[in-house]
Short mmCIF file of N, CA and C in Angstrom, two decimals:
data_model
loop_
_atom_site.label_atom_id
_atom_site.label_comp_id
_atom_site.label_asym_id
_atom_site.label_seq_id
_atom_site.Cartn_x
_atom_site.Cartn_y
_atom_site.Cartn_z
N MET A 30 89.63 101.90 152.52
CA MET A 30 88.42 102.11 151.83
C MET A 30 88.61 102.14 150.30
N SER A 31 87.96 101.22 149.49
CA SER A 31 88.08 101.16 148.08
C SER A 31 87.09 102.21 147.43
N THR A 32 87.55 102.71 146.19
CA THR A 32 86.79 103.55 145.42
C THR A 32 86.33 102.66 144.13
N SER A 33 85.17 103.06 143.82
CA SER A 33 84.64 102.37 142.67
C SER A 33 85.19 102.96 141.31
N PRO A 34 85.41 102.01 140.34
CA PRO A 34 86.02 102.54 139.10
C PRO A 34 84.90 103.48 138.51
N ALA A 35 85.35 104.62 137.88
CA ALA A 35 84.53 105.55 137.27
C ALA A 35 83.62 104.97 136.25
N ALA A 36 84.18 103.85 135.42
CA ALA A 36 83.32 103.20 134.45
C ALA A 36 81.95 102.79 134.97
N LEU A 37 81.85 102.55 136.24
CA LEU A 37 80.59 102.24 136.83
C LEU A 37 79.43 103.17 136.75
N GLN A 38 79.90 104.30 136.62
CA GLN A 38 78.92 105.40 136.37
C GLN A 38 78.43 105.55 134.90
N TRP A 39 79.01 104.76 133.98
CA TRP A 39 78.52 105.09 132.57
C TRP A 39 77.77 103.81 132.07
N SER A 40 76.75 104.15 131.31
CA SER A 40 76.00 102.96 130.55
C SER A 40 76.85 102.30 129.57
N THR A 41 76.40 100.93 129.42
CA THR A 41 77.05 100.24 128.43
C THR A 41 76.08 99.94 127.19
N ASP A 42 74.93 100.64 127.39
CA ASP A 42 73.99 100.29 126.35
C ASP A 42 74.48 100.72 125.02
N ASN A 43 75.20 101.76 124.84
CA ASN A 43 75.68 102.17 123.44
C ASN A 43 77.21 101.85 123.33
N CYS A 44 77.74 100.94 123.97
CA CYS A 44 79.09 100.70 124.03
C CYS A 44 79.43 100.03 122.51
N THR A 45 80.44 100.76 121.91
CA THR A 45 80.99 100.40 120.52
C THR A 45 81.77 99.00 120.61
N VAL A 46 82.43 98.76 121.69
CA VAL A 46 83.13 97.50 121.79
C VAL A 46 81.97 96.37 121.73
N GLY A 47 81.03 96.53 122.43
CA GLY A 47 79.90 95.42 122.58
C GLY A 47 79.39 95.33 121.27
N ARG A 48 78.96 96.29 120.65
CA ARG A 48 78.41 96.39 119.26
C ARG A 48 79.25 95.70 118.29
N THR A 49 80.68 96.06 118.28
CA THR A 49 81.62 95.55 117.43
C THR A 49 81.66 93.96 117.62
N MET A 50 81.69 93.44 118.96
CA MET A 50 81.76 92.05 119.28
C MET A 50 80.45 91.39 118.66
N GLU A 51 79.34 92.00 118.55
CA GLU A 51 78.16 91.46 118.08
C GLU A 51 78.42 90.91 116.55
N VAL A 52 79.26 91.74 115.85
CA VAL A 52 79.64 91.30 114.56
C VAL A 52 80.76 90.37 114.39
N LEU A 53 81.83 90.79 115.31
CA LEU A 53 83.14 90.08 115.20
C LEU A 53 83.43 88.89 116.17
N GLY A 54 82.62 88.72 117.17
CA GLY A 54 82.84 88.13 118.36
C GLY A 54 82.73 86.52 118.13
N GLU A 55 82.23 85.99 117.00
CA GLU A 55 82.15 84.48 116.92
C GLU A 55 83.67 84.06 116.11
N ARG A 56 84.07 83.08 116.80
CA ARG A 56 85.48 82.47 116.38
C ARG A 56 85.68 82.50 115.00
N TRP A 57 84.63 82.07 114.00
CA TRP A 57 84.96 81.87 112.62
C TRP A 57 85.09 83.19 111.81
N THR A 58 84.46 84.18 112.49
CA THR A 58 84.41 85.65 111.64
C THR A 58 85.71 86.05 111.45
N MET A 59 86.60 86.05 112.37
CA MET A 59 88.07 86.46 112.13
C MET A 59 88.77 85.56 111.20
N VAL A 60 88.34 84.40 111.18
CA VAL A 60 89.00 83.31 110.14
C VAL A 60 88.63 83.68 108.70
N VAL A 61 87.28 83.99 108.65
CA VAL A 61 86.83 84.39 107.29
C VAL A 61 87.60 85.65 106.97
N LEU A 62 87.69 86.62 107.81
CA LEU A 62 88.42 87.92 107.53
C LEU A 62 89.82 87.48 106.99
N ARG A 63 90.47 86.66 107.79
CA ARG A 63 91.92 86.25 107.47
C ARG A 63 92.05 85.78 106.17
N GLU A 64 91.03 84.88 105.70
CA GLU A 64 91.06 84.28 104.40
C GLU A 64 90.88 85.35 103.35
N VAL A 65 89.90 86.26 103.47
CA VAL A 65 89.77 87.27 102.53
C VAL A 65 90.92 88.15 102.48
N PHE A 66 91.51 88.72 103.54
CA PHE A 66 92.72 89.48 103.46
C PHE A 66 93.81 88.82 102.74
N ASN A 67 93.91 87.39 102.93
CA ASN A 67 94.98 86.62 102.25
C ASN A 67 94.68 86.32 100.83
N GLY A 68 93.55 86.85 100.29
CA GLY A 68 93.23 86.67 98.84
C GLY A 68 92.36 85.42 98.56
N VAL A 69 92.00 84.76 99.54
CA VAL A 69 91.03 83.47 99.39
C VAL A 69 89.67 84.09 99.49
N ARG A 70 89.05 84.23 98.33
CA ARG A 70 87.79 85.03 98.42
C ARG A 70 86.44 84.28 97.78
N ARG A 71 86.77 83.00 97.36
CA ARG A 71 85.78 82.12 96.87
C ARG A 71 85.41 81.29 97.87
N PHE A 72 83.98 80.92 98.04
CA PHE A 72 83.40 80.19 99.06
C PHE A 72 84.02 78.86 99.19
N ASP A 73 84.09 78.03 98.18
CA ASP A 73 84.60 76.68 98.16
C ASP A 73 86.10 76.78 98.57
N ASP A 74 86.83 77.71 98.06
CA ASP A 74 88.24 77.85 98.45
C ASP A 74 88.47 78.18 99.85
N MET A 75 87.62 79.01 100.45
CA MET A 75 87.56 79.26 101.83
C MET A 75 87.30 78.21 102.73
N ARG A 76 86.27 77.60 102.24
CA ARG A 76 85.76 76.27 103.08
C ARG A 76 86.88 75.11 103.11
N ARG A 77 87.50 74.95 101.95
CA ARG A 77 88.70 74.02 101.79
C ARG A 77 89.75 74.41 102.66
N HIS A 78 90.21 75.67 102.45
CA HIS A 78 91.39 76.07 103.04
C HIS A 78 91.34 76.18 104.53
N SER A 79 90.13 76.78 105.11
CA SER A 79 89.98 77.03 106.55
C SER A 79 89.43 75.93 107.31
N GLY A 80 88.72 75.07 106.54
CA GLY A 80 87.96 74.03 107.44
C GLY A 80 86.66 74.53 108.03
N ILE A 81 86.12 75.62 107.70
CA ILE A 81 84.97 76.10 108.34
C ILE A 81 83.90 75.31 107.94
N PRO A 82 82.86 74.83 108.62
CA PRO A 82 81.69 73.99 108.16
C PRO A 82 80.93 74.88 107.09
N ARG A 83 80.28 74.27 106.23
CA ARG A 83 79.67 74.99 105.05
C ARG A 83 78.53 75.87 105.61
N GLN A 84 77.64 75.53 106.51
CA GLN A 84 76.58 76.37 106.93
C GLN A 84 77.15 77.57 107.76
N VAL A 85 78.15 77.33 108.67
CA VAL A 85 78.92 78.41 109.43
C VAL A 85 79.44 79.36 108.57
N LEU A 86 80.01 78.86 107.37
CA LEU A 86 80.68 79.80 106.45
C LEU A 86 79.59 80.68 105.84
N THR A 87 78.51 80.08 105.36
CA THR A 87 77.41 80.62 104.79
C THR A 87 76.94 81.84 105.66
N ASN A 88 76.86 81.47 106.95
CA ASN A 88 76.23 82.53 107.91
C ASN A 88 77.28 83.43 108.21
N ARG A 89 78.45 83.34 108.34
CA ARG A 89 79.53 84.34 108.55
C ARG A 89 79.73 85.27 107.42
N LEU A 90 79.61 84.74 106.19
CA LEU A 90 79.67 85.67 104.89
C LEU A 90 78.35 86.40 104.86
N ALA A 91 77.19 85.84 105.17
CA ALA A 91 76.08 86.68 105.11
C ALA A 91 76.08 87.92 106.16
N LEU A 92 76.51 87.51 107.38
CA LEU A 92 76.65 88.53 108.44
C LEU A 92 77.75 89.73 107.97
N LEU A 93 78.83 89.23 107.47
CA LEU A 93 79.86 90.24 107.21
C LEU A 93 79.27 91.09 105.93
N VAL A 94 78.59 90.55 105.04
CA VAL A 94 78.00 91.34 103.88
C VAL A 94 76.93 92.22 104.54
N ASP A 95 76.06 91.82 105.21
CA ASP A 95 74.83 92.52 105.82
C ASP A 95 75.40 93.67 106.66
N ALA A 96 76.54 93.53 107.32
CA ALA A 96 77.18 94.50 108.15
C ALA A 96 78.06 95.53 107.38
N GLY A 97 78.20 95.35 106.10
CA GLY A 97 78.88 96.24 105.22
C GLY A 97 80.35 96.00 105.34
N ILE A 98 80.86 94.88 105.82
CA ILE A 98 82.44 94.66 106.00
C ILE A 98 82.74 94.00 104.50
N LEU A 99 82.07 93.11 104.04
CA LEU A 99 82.40 92.43 102.83
C LEU A 99 81.53 92.72 101.75
N ARG A 100 81.73 92.85 100.51
CA ARG A 100 80.84 92.92 99.44
C ARG A 100 80.91 91.55 98.57
N ARG A 101 79.79 91.30 97.89
CA ARG A 101 79.84 90.14 96.91
C ARG A 101 80.05 90.55 95.54
N GLU A 102 81.02 90.13 94.86
CA GLU A 102 81.36 90.38 93.37
C GLU A 102 80.97 89.03 92.55
N PRO A 103 80.15 89.18 91.57
CA PRO A 103 79.82 88.04 90.71
C PRO A 103 81.05 87.66 89.86
N TYR A 104 81.11 86.30 89.76
CA TYR A 104 81.93 85.82 88.72
C TYR A 104 81.42 84.52 88.10
N ARG A 105 81.85 84.05 87.03
CA ARG A 105 81.24 82.95 86.31
C ARG A 105 82.46 82.14 85.58
N GLU A 106 82.71 80.91 86.16
CA GLU A 106 83.69 80.17 85.21
C GLU A 106 83.05 79.53 84.10
N PRO A 107 83.70 79.35 83.07
CA PRO A 107 83.03 78.81 81.75
C PRO A 107 82.27 77.65 82.03
N GLY A 108 80.99 77.54 81.57
CA GLY A 108 80.12 76.55 81.66
C GLY A 108 79.61 76.24 82.97
N GLN A 109 79.80 77.24 83.94
CA GLN A 109 79.24 77.20 85.39
C GLN A 109 78.26 78.23 85.55
N ARG A 110 77.43 78.17 86.68
CA ARG A 110 76.49 79.14 87.08
C ARG A 110 77.23 80.20 87.74
N GLU A 111 76.63 81.37 87.88
CA GLU A 111 77.29 82.60 88.50
C GLU A 111 77.50 82.28 89.93
N ARG A 112 78.46 82.76 90.42
CA ARG A 112 78.97 82.56 91.88
C ARG A 112 79.48 83.90 92.28
N HIS A 113 79.87 84.03 93.51
CA HIS A 113 80.40 85.32 94.02
C HIS A 113 81.54 85.28 94.81
N GLU A 114 82.54 86.04 94.79
CA GLU A 114 83.63 86.29 95.47
C GLU A 114 83.34 87.28 96.64
N TYR A 115 84.15 87.19 97.62
CA TYR A 115 83.94 88.12 98.76
C TYR A 115 85.02 88.99 98.93
N ARG A 116 84.88 90.32 98.84
CA ARG A 116 85.97 91.26 99.01
C ARG A 116 85.65 92.38 100.00
N PRO A 117 86.73 92.72 100.64
CA PRO A 117 86.42 93.88 101.79
C PRO A 117 86.00 95.21 101.17
N THR A 118 85.01 95.71 102.09
CA THR A 118 84.72 97.09 101.73
C THR A 118 85.60 98.05 102.32
N GLU A 119 85.54 99.29 102.30
CA GLU A 119 86.46 100.36 103.18
C GLU A 119 86.29 99.93 104.59
N LYS A 120 85.03 99.81 105.04
CA LYS A 120 84.82 99.41 106.45
C LYS A 120 85.60 98.03 106.84
N GLY A 121 85.58 97.05 105.81
CA GLY A 121 86.25 95.90 106.00
C GLY A 121 87.76 96.12 106.03
N PHE A 122 88.27 96.85 105.13
CA PHE A 122 89.72 97.20 105.24
C PHE A 122 90.19 97.79 106.59
N ASP A 123 89.06 98.62 107.25
CA ASP A 123 89.48 99.22 108.49
C ASP A 123 89.66 98.16 109.66
N LEU A 124 89.35 96.86 109.38
CA LEU A 124 89.57 95.84 110.30
C LEU A 124 90.92 95.21 110.26
N TYR A 125 91.76 95.64 109.15
CA TYR A 125 92.97 94.86 108.88
C TYR A 125 93.96 95.16 110.10
N PRO A 126 93.91 96.27 110.70
CA PRO A 126 94.88 96.41 111.86
C PRO A 126 94.39 95.54 112.99
N VAL A 127 93.17 95.23 113.14
CA VAL A 127 92.75 94.39 114.16
C VAL A 127 93.26 92.92 113.92
N LEU A 128 93.21 92.58 112.69
CA LEU A 128 93.81 91.19 112.37
C LEU A 128 95.21 91.20 112.64
N VAL A 129 95.95 92.11 112.29
CA VAL A 129 97.37 92.27 112.60
C VAL A 129 97.62 92.09 114.00
N ALA A 130 96.84 92.74 114.84
CA ALA A 130 96.93 92.88 116.44
C ALA A 130 96.62 91.45 117.00
N VAL A 131 95.43 90.76 116.42
CA VAL A 131 95.24 89.47 116.77
C VAL A 131 96.28 88.55 116.52
N ARG A 132 96.96 88.66 115.46
CA ARG A 132 97.90 87.79 115.01
C ARG A 132 99.23 87.90 116.05
N ALA A 133 99.52 89.21 116.23
CA ALA A 133 100.62 89.50 117.11
C ALA A 133 100.42 88.96 118.51
N TRP A 134 99.22 89.10 119.03
CA TRP A 134 98.85 88.37 120.39
C TRP A 134 98.98 86.93 120.30
N GLY A 135 98.54 86.35 119.20
CA GLY A 135 98.70 84.94 119.07
C GLY A 135 100.10 84.55 119.00
N ASP A 136 100.80 85.27 118.25
CA ASP A 136 102.23 84.95 118.22
C ASP A 136 102.96 84.91 119.51
N ARG A 137 102.65 85.79 120.32
CA ARG A 137 103.20 85.94 121.44
C ARG A 137 102.79 85.01 122.64
N TYR A 138 101.64 84.68 122.59
CA TYR A 138 101.05 83.69 123.58
C TYR A 138 100.64 82.02 123.19
N LEU A 139 100.55 82.02 121.62
CA LEU A 139 99.93 80.78 121.23
C LEU A 139 100.71 80.13 120.26
N ALA A 140 101.87 80.80 119.83
CA ALA A 140 102.54 80.17 118.69
C ALA A 140 103.39 79.00 119.00
N ASP A 141 103.67 77.93 118.04
CA ASP A 141 104.47 76.81 118.10
C ASP A 141 105.89 77.48 118.51
N PRO A 142 106.65 76.46 119.01
CA PRO A 142 108.20 76.98 119.31
C PRO A 142 108.79 77.49 118.20
N GLU A 143 108.52 76.95 117.14
CA GLU A 143 109.22 77.55 115.88
C GLU A 143 108.88 78.99 115.42
N GLY A 144 107.71 79.35 115.98
CA GLY A 144 107.29 80.76 115.77
C GLY A 144 106.08 80.80 114.97
N SER A 145 105.72 82.04 114.44
CA SER A 145 104.56 82.33 113.70
C SER A 145 104.75 81.64 112.27
N PRO A 146 103.49 81.05 111.94
CA PRO A 146 103.37 80.44 110.65
C PRO A 146 103.29 81.49 109.39
N VAL A 147 102.90 82.84 109.68
CA VAL A 147 102.95 83.78 108.76
C VAL A 147 103.45 85.13 109.37
N GLU A 148 103.87 85.87 108.43
CA GLU A 148 104.18 87.32 109.00
C GLU A 148 103.61 88.18 107.89
N PHE A 149 103.29 89.60 108.36
CA PHE A 149 102.93 90.62 107.63
C PHE A 149 104.04 91.41 107.12
N GLU A 150 104.17 91.56 105.92
CA GLU A 150 105.46 92.29 105.22
C GLU A 150 104.97 93.65 104.69
N HIS A 151 105.71 94.75 104.94
CA HIS A 151 105.49 95.93 104.26
C HIS A 151 106.09 95.77 102.95
N VAL A 152 105.07 95.93 101.94
CA VAL A 152 105.50 95.71 100.40
C VAL A 152 106.55 96.80 100.05
N GLY A 153 106.47 98.02 100.66
CA GLY A 153 107.45 98.97 100.18
C GLY A 153 108.85 98.80 100.57
N CYS A 154 109.08 97.98 101.72
CA CYS A 154 110.58 97.88 102.11
C CYS A 154 110.83 96.50 102.62
N GLY A 155 109.95 95.51 102.89
CA GLY A 155 110.10 94.25 103.16
C GLY A 155 110.06 93.86 104.76
N ALA A 156 109.99 94.94 105.44
CA ALA A 156 110.05 94.94 106.91
C ALA A 156 108.74 94.25 107.44
N GLU A 157 108.80 93.62 108.62
CA GLU A 157 107.51 93.01 109.26
C GLU A 157 106.60 94.19 109.72
N VAL A 158 105.38 93.99 109.59
CA VAL A 158 104.35 95.18 109.93
C VAL A 158 104.12 94.74 111.40
N GLU A 159 103.90 95.77 112.17
CA GLU A 159 103.47 95.59 113.55
C GLU A 159 102.26 96.76 113.85
N VAL A 160 101.72 96.43 114.98
CA VAL A 160 100.70 97.34 115.35
C VAL A 160 101.40 98.40 116.50
N VAL A 161 101.08 99.57 116.38
CA VAL A 161 101.70 100.65 117.26
C VAL A 161 100.64 101.52 117.69
N LEU A 162 100.39 101.65 118.99
CA LEU A 162 99.43 102.67 119.47
C LEU A 162 100.11 103.99 119.72
N ARG A 163 99.34 105.14 119.21
CA ARG A 163 99.70 106.43 119.39
C ARG A 163 98.43 107.31 119.83
N CYS A 164 98.92 108.35 120.62
CA CYS A 164 97.78 109.31 120.85
C CYS A 164 97.66 110.26 119.67
N ALA A 165 96.64 110.97 119.80
CA ALA A 165 96.17 111.98 118.68
C ALA A 165 97.33 113.10 118.43
N GLU A 166 98.19 113.19 119.45
CA GLU A 166 99.39 114.13 119.39
C GLU A 166 100.59 113.39 118.85
N GLY A 167 100.48 112.09 118.49
CA GLY A 167 101.52 111.52 117.80
C GLY A 167 102.59 110.74 118.94
N HIS A 168 102.14 110.71 120.18
CA HIS A 168 103.15 110.07 121.10
C HIS A 168 102.86 108.58 121.17
N GLU A 169 103.86 107.81 121.09
CA GLU A 169 103.69 106.32 121.11
C GLU A 169 103.26 105.89 122.56
N VAL A 170 102.37 105.14 122.68
CA VAL A 170 101.89 104.39 123.86
C VAL A 170 102.63 103.11 124.03
N THR A 171 103.37 103.00 125.22
CA THR A 171 104.25 101.94 125.26
C THR A 171 103.63 100.86 126.26
N GLY A 172 102.85 101.34 127.22
CA GLY A 172 102.37 100.51 128.29
C GLY A 172 100.84 100.78 128.60
N ARG A 173 100.26 99.79 129.15
CA ARG A 173 98.72 99.84 129.49
C ARG A 173 98.42 101.03 130.45
N ARG A 174 99.24 101.30 131.36
CA ARG A 174 99.26 102.27 132.26
C ARG A 174 99.38 103.74 131.67
N ASP A 175 99.82 103.74 130.37
CA ASP A 175 99.82 105.02 129.76
C ASP A 175 98.50 105.41 129.10
N VAL A 176 97.49 104.57 129.17
CA VAL A 176 96.19 104.92 128.65
C VAL A 176 95.13 104.80 129.88
N ALA A 177 94.22 105.91 129.79
CA ALA A 177 93.14 106.02 130.72
C ALA A 177 91.84 106.04 130.02
N THR A 178 90.95 105.51 130.48
CA THR A 178 89.39 105.54 129.88
C THR A 178 88.76 106.90 130.34
N ARG A 179 88.19 107.55 129.46
CA ARG A 179 87.44 108.73 130.04
C ARG A 179 86.07 108.71 129.16
N PRO A 180 85.12 109.45 129.67
CA PRO A 180 83.87 109.62 129.00
C PRO A 180 84.00 110.22 127.64
N GLY A 181 83.35 109.74 126.65
CA GLY A 181 83.27 110.26 125.35
C GLY A 181 82.10 111.06 125.07
N PRO A 182 81.96 111.72 123.93
CA PRO A 182 80.82 112.43 123.46
C PRO A 182 79.50 111.75 123.68
N GLY A 183 79.49 110.57 123.40
CA GLY A 183 78.36 109.75 123.42
C GLY A 183 77.95 108.92 124.63
N ILE A 184 78.69 109.28 125.65
CA ILE A 184 78.44 108.66 127.15
C ILE A 184 76.99 109.07 127.53
N LYS A 185 76.51 108.00 128.13
CA LYS A 185 75.11 108.14 128.93
C LYS A 185 75.48 107.57 130.29
N PRO A 186 74.75 108.23 131.27
CA PRO A 186 74.95 107.91 132.67
C PRO A 186 74.25 106.57 132.85
N PHE A 187 74.87 105.90 133.74
CA PHE A 187 74.28 104.49 134.10
C PHE A 187 72.91 104.83 134.90
N ALA A 188 71.93 103.88 134.46
CA ALA A 188 70.69 104.19 135.08
C ALA A 188 70.53 103.24 136.27
#
């Protein structure tokens, strides 16, 4: 006799993973964040460097600004009209570990035989940066079976 997963008892209406993916779930969104985190902050530079189609880039930047992940900073080259750079907000910087984790997954499963085209380096010591999971008590989580989902304070019963 099989037992149903406990998660089937919980509503997904207020799921923060689903809400996050409404903002980040489109392919180009993480590419835009990669560019910004790598210091490519101007529209034309982003478009040229990443190959994102103009309208898609316009839409992704507007979404990230509206979501409070990026902010627009005006600049003006001599003799040119005012334009904007895109810089991460605190909310945006909080996504940096997500980018590091996505890159690590890509390195593990999708990299060319030569390895990753980029590495994240700790400026303080030069070592490569990696994502580590820890519980609130400081114990390192080393495997998927070391984690269990449980109802949180905002849980709603499935109707």
